[in-house]
């Protein structure tokens, strides 16, 4: 679906604000969308999910003109599934500093509106680098950094340099989790972080089975999001059996979020 297609389902002012170069994936309800154009709410939702995503993408358009960004990662990371066992792995970070933990902590989103949550997601730019899933047991410089971040109890200042400008992606789905722009990663560096000792202990116990680590951390009160993040980055389990784990699949467009975008 090209730019002309977007003009058929979104208001013209939003399409113009998006500009060119928008990649679109997924399928929606073409008859409803063509008749509605994000205004009549024929799908029965309070706000058009596609329009909200498009407006969020407009807000970060300036970031998409750069091949380098710096800011405070929540911390957040992802592990993809496309090309398994060689998958895309990388950090997510916004183009601003501060306490950004909320951007990647769904447990704290209760009471937030759909627009606010989508803005959280679209503010995070994904850097991605191809790794073998076995890197979790053998080690890798980028992965080591991401694993350190996954143990952090607060946002961490970081910098990402990309091979090219981030891609503007709009997923045409009313139920797929929104995800921000992405680009191949050239380099990534992060400042020191203050780690959660509970996750750190499980990470360094290379005899503890992954299932046991997950259950133990949950019982100790570690947020599910943080357990999932560490699990996806291959931080639990017996040393030689550790693997990167893609999780939570998108239902359209062949993509899924942490970990799991391509």
Coordinates of C-alpha atoms in Angstrom, one line a residue:
X1 CA 0.0 0.0 0.0
X2 CA 1.6 3.3 -1.1
X3 CA 1.2 6.9 -0.3
X4 CA -1.9 7.1 -2.5
X5 CA -3.4 4.4 -0.3
X6 CA -2.8 6.5 2.8
X7 CA -4.6 9.4 1.1
X8 CA -7.6 7.2 0.7
X9 CA -8.0 6.3 4.4
X10 CA -6.5 9.3 6.3
X11 CA -7.3 13.1 6.3
X12 CA -5.2 15.0 3.7
X13 CA -3.6 17.2 6.3
X14 CA -2.2 14.2 8.2
X15 CA -0.9 12.6 5.0
X16 CA 0.8 15.9 4.0
X17 CA 2.4 16.2 7.5
X18 CA 3.8 12.7 7.3
X19 CA 5.6 13.5 4.0
X20 CA 7.0 10.9 1.7
X21 CA 8.8 7.6 2.4
X22 CA 6.3 6.1 4.7
X23 CA 6.4 2.3 4.7
X24 CA 3.0 0.7 5.3
X25 CA 2.3 -2.9 6.2
X26 CA -0.7 -5.0 7.4
X27 CA -4.3 -5.1 6.4
X28 CA -7.4 -3.4 7.9
X29 CA -11.0 -3.1 6.8
X30 CA -10.7 -1.4 3.4
X31 CA -14.4 -0.7 3.0
X32 CA -14.9 0.8 6.4
X33 CA -11.6 2.8 6.3
X34 CA -12.4 4.3 2.8
X35 CA -15.8 5.4 4.0
X36 CA -14.6 6.6 7.4
X37 CA -11.3 8.4 6.7
X38 CA -10.7 8.5 10.5
X39 CA -13.7 10.6 11.2
X40 CA -16.9 8.6 11.4
X41 CA -15.6 5.9 13.7
X42 CA -17.3 3.1 11.7
X43 CA -15.1 0.5 13.4
X44 CA -16.8 1.3 16.7
X45 CA -13.7 2.6 18.4
X46 CA -13.5 6.0 20.2
X47 CA -10.5 7.1 18.1
X48 CA -9.3 5.8 14.8
X49 CA -6.2 3.6 15.7
X50 CA -4.6 4.3 12.3
X51 CA -5.0 8.0 12.6
X52 CA -3.6 8.1 16.1
X53 CA -0.5 6.2 15.0
X54 CA -0.1 8.5 12.0
X55 CA -0.3 11.6 14.2
X56 CA 2.2 10.1 16.6
X57 CA 4.6 9.4 13.7
X58 CA 4.3 13.1 12.6
X59 CA 5.4 14.2 16.1
X60 CA 8.7 12.3 15.7
X61 CA 9.3 13.3 12.1
X62 CA 12.3 15.5 12.9
X63 CA 14.1 12.5 14.5
X64 CA 13.8 10.6 11.2
X65 CA 16.0 13.1 9.5
X66 CA 19.0 12.0 11.6
X67 CA 21.5 9.1 11.5
X68 CA 22.3 9.6 15.2
X69 CA 20.2 10.1 18.3
X70 CA 21.0 10.4 22.0
X71 CA 18.7 10.2 25.0
X72 CA 17.7 8.2 28.0
X73 CA 16.6 4.6 27.2
X74 CA 13.9 3.4 29.7
X75 CA 15.9 0.9 29.3
X76 CA 14.3 -0.9 26.4
X77 CA 15.5 -3.5 23.9
X78 CA 14.0 -5.9 21.4
X79 CA 14.7 -9.3 19.8
X80 CA 13.2 -10.1 16.4
X81 CA 12.1 -13.3 14.8
X82 CA 12.6 -12.7 11.0
X83 CA 15.5 -14.8 9.7
X84 CA 15.7 -17.0 12.8
X85 CA 18.2 -18.2 14.0
X86 CA 19.9 -15.0 12.9
X87 CA 17.6 -12.3 14.2
X88 CA 17.6 -8.5 14.7
X89 CA 18.5 -7.3 18.1
X90 CA 18.9 -3.7 19.4
X91 CA 18.1 -0.9 21.8
X92 CA 15.1 1.5 21.8
X93 CA 15.7 5.0 22.9
X94 CA 14.0 8.4 22.5
X95 CA 15.6 11.6 21.4
X96 CA 15.5 13.2 24.8
X97 CA 16.9 12.8 28.3
X98 CA 15.2 12.3 31.6
X99 CA 13.1 9.7 33.5
X100 CA 11.8 7.7 30.5
X101 CA 11.0 4.4 32.4
X102 CA 7.3 4.9 31.8
X103 CA 7.8 4.7 28.0
X104 CA 8.4 0.9 28.2
X105 CA 6.6 -0.1 31.4
X106 CA 3.0 -1.2 30.5
X107 CA 2.3 -2.0 34.1
X108 CA 2.2 1.8 34.8
X109 CA -0.1 2.7 31.9
X110 CA -3.4 2.1 33.7
X111 CA -5.5 5.1 33.2
X112 CA -3.5 6.5 30.3
X113 CA -5.3 7.3 27.0
X114 CA -4.7 5.6 23.7
X115 CA -3.0 8.7 22.3
X116 CA -0.6 9.0 25.2
X117 CA 0.4 5.3 25.1
X118 CA 1.0 5.3 21.3
X119 CA 3.1 8.5 21.7
X120 CA 5.2 6.6 24.3
X121 CA 5.8 3.8 21.8
X122 CA 6.5 6.0 18.7
X123 CA 9.0 8.1 20.7
X124 CA 11.3 5.1 20.9
X125 CA 13.6 4.6 17.9
X126 CA 14.8 1.1 17.3
X127 CA 18.4 0.4 16.3
X128 CA 18.8 -3.1 15.0
X129 CA 21.7 -5.5 14.4
X130 CA 21.7 -9.1 13.2
X131 CA 22.8 -11.7 15.7
X132 CA 22.6 -15.5 16.0
X133 CA 20.3 -16.5 18.9
X134 CA 23.2 -18.5 20.3
X135 CA 25.1 -15.2 21.0
X136 CA 23.3 -15.4 24.4
X137 CA 25.6 -18.2 25.4
X138 CA 28.7 -17.2 23.6
X139 CA 28.7 -13.4 24.2
X140 CA 28.6 -10.4 22.0
X141 CA 29.6 -6.8 22.6
X142 CA 26.2 -5.2 21.7
X143 CA 24.3 -8.0 23.5
X144 CA 26.5 -7.6 26.6
X145 CA 25.5 -3.9 26.7
X146 CA 21.8 -4.6 26.2
X147 CA 21.9 -7.2 29.0
X148 CA 23.5 -4.7 31.3
X149 CA 20.7 -2.2 30.4
X150 CA 18.1 -4.9 31.1
X151 CA 19.2 -5.1 34.7
X152 CA 19.0 -1.4 35.3
X153 CA 16.4 0.0 37.7
X154 CA 16.3 3.4 36.1
X155 CA 16.6 5.1 32.7
X156 CA 20.1 5.1 31.2
X157 CA 21.7 7.8 29.0
X158 CA 22.7 6.3 25.6
X159 CA 23.7 7.2 22.1
X160 CA 22.9 5.3 18.8
X161 CA 24.4 5.8 15.4
X162 CA 22.6 4.3 12.5
X163 CA 23.7 3.1 9.0
X164 CA 20.9 5.2 7.5
X165 CA 18.0 7.4 8.6
X166 CA 15.2 5.6 10.5
X167 CA 12.3 4.2 8.5
X168 CA 8.8 5.7 8.9
X169 CA 6.6 2.6 9.4
X170 CA 2.8 2.6 9.8
X171 CA 1.2 -0.7 10.6
X172 CA -2.4 -0.9 9.4
X173 CA -3.9 -2.9 12.3
X174 CA -6.3 -1.8 15.0
X175 CA -4.9 -4.4 17.5
X176 CA -1.1 -4.6 16.8
X177 CA 1.1 -3.0 19.4
X178 CA 2.4 0.3 18.1
X179 CA 6.2 0.5 17.4
X180 CA 8.3 3.5 16.5
X181 CA 10.8 4.1 13.6
X182 CA 13.8 1.8 13.1
X183 CA 17.2 1.7 11.4
X184 CA 20.2 -0.6 11.1
X185 CA 22.6 0.1 13.9
X186 CA 26.2 1.2 13.3
X187 CA 27.2 1.7 17.0
X188 CA 25.6 2.0 20.4
X189 CA 27.0 3.1 23.7
X190 CA 25.4 3.6 27.1
X191 CA 26.5 5.1 30.4
X192 CA 26.8 3.1 33.6
X193 CA 23.6 1.9 35.2
X194 CA 22.3 0.9 38.7
X195 CA 21.3 -2.7 38.5
X196 CA 18.5 -4.7 40.1
X197 CA 20.3 -7.2 42.2
X198 CA 17.5 -9.7 41.9
X199 CA 17.9 -9.9 38.1
X200 CA 21.7 -9.7 38.4
X201 CA 21.7 -12.7 40.6
X202 CA 19.7 -14.8 38.2
X203 CA 21.8 -13.6 35.3
X204 CA 25.1 -14.7 36.8
X205 CA 23.7 -18.1 38.0
X206 CA 24.5 -20.2 34.9
X207 CA 23.2 -23.3 36.6
X208 CA 19.7 -22.0 37.3
X209 CA 17.1 -23.1 34.8
X210 CA 15.3 -20.3 32.9
X211 CA 11.8 -21.3 34.1
X212 CA 13.0 -21.3 37.7
X213 CA 14.6 -17.9 37.3
X214 CA 11.4 -16.4 35.9
X215 CA 9.2 -17.8 38.7
X216 CA 11.7 -16.8 41.4
X217 CA 11.9 -13.2 40.1
X218 CA 8.1 -12.9 39.8
X219 CA 7.7 -14.1 43.4
X220 CA 10.3 -11.4 44.4
X221 CA 8.2 -8.7 42.9
X222 CA 10.1 -7.9 39.7
X223 CA 7.8 -6.4 37.1
X224 CA 6.7 -8.8 34.4
X225 CA 8.0 -6.4 31.7
X226 CA 11.5 -6.5 33.2
X227 CA 11.5 -10.3 33.5
X228 CA 10.3 -10.6 29.9
X229 CA 13.0 -8.1 28.7
X230 CA 15.8 -10.1 30.3
X231 CA 14.3 -13.4 29.2
X232 CA 14.1 -12.2 25.6
X233 CA 17.8 -11.2 25.7
X234 CA 18.8 -14.7 26.8
X235 CA 19.8 -13.8 30.3
X236 CA 18.4 -16.8 32.1
X237 CA 19.0 -20.5 32.0
X238 CA 22.0 -22.9 32.0
X239 CA 25.0 -21.2 30.5
X240 CA 25.5 -23.2 27.3
X241 CA 21.8 -23.4 26.6
X242 CA 21.0 -19.7 26.7
X243 CA 19.3 -18.3 23.6
X244 CA 17.8 -15.0 22.4
X245 CA 14.0 -15.4 22.5
X246 CA 11.6 -13.6 20.1
X247 CA 8.3 -12.9 21.8
X248 CA 4.8 -11.4 21.5
X249 CA 4.1 -11.5 17.8
X250 CA 2.2 -8.9 15.8
X251 CA -0.8 -10.3 14.1
X252 CA -0.2 -8.5 10.8
X253 CA 2.6 -7.2 8.8
X254 CA 5.0 -9.9 9.8
X255 CA 6.3 -8.0 12.8
X256 CA 6.1 -8.1 16.6
X257 CA 7.3 -6.0 19.5
X258 CA 9.9 -6.8 22.3
X259 CA 11.2 -8.9 21.5
X260 CA 10.2 -9.4 18.0
X261 CA 10.2 -6.6 15.4
X262 CA 12.2 -7.6 12.3

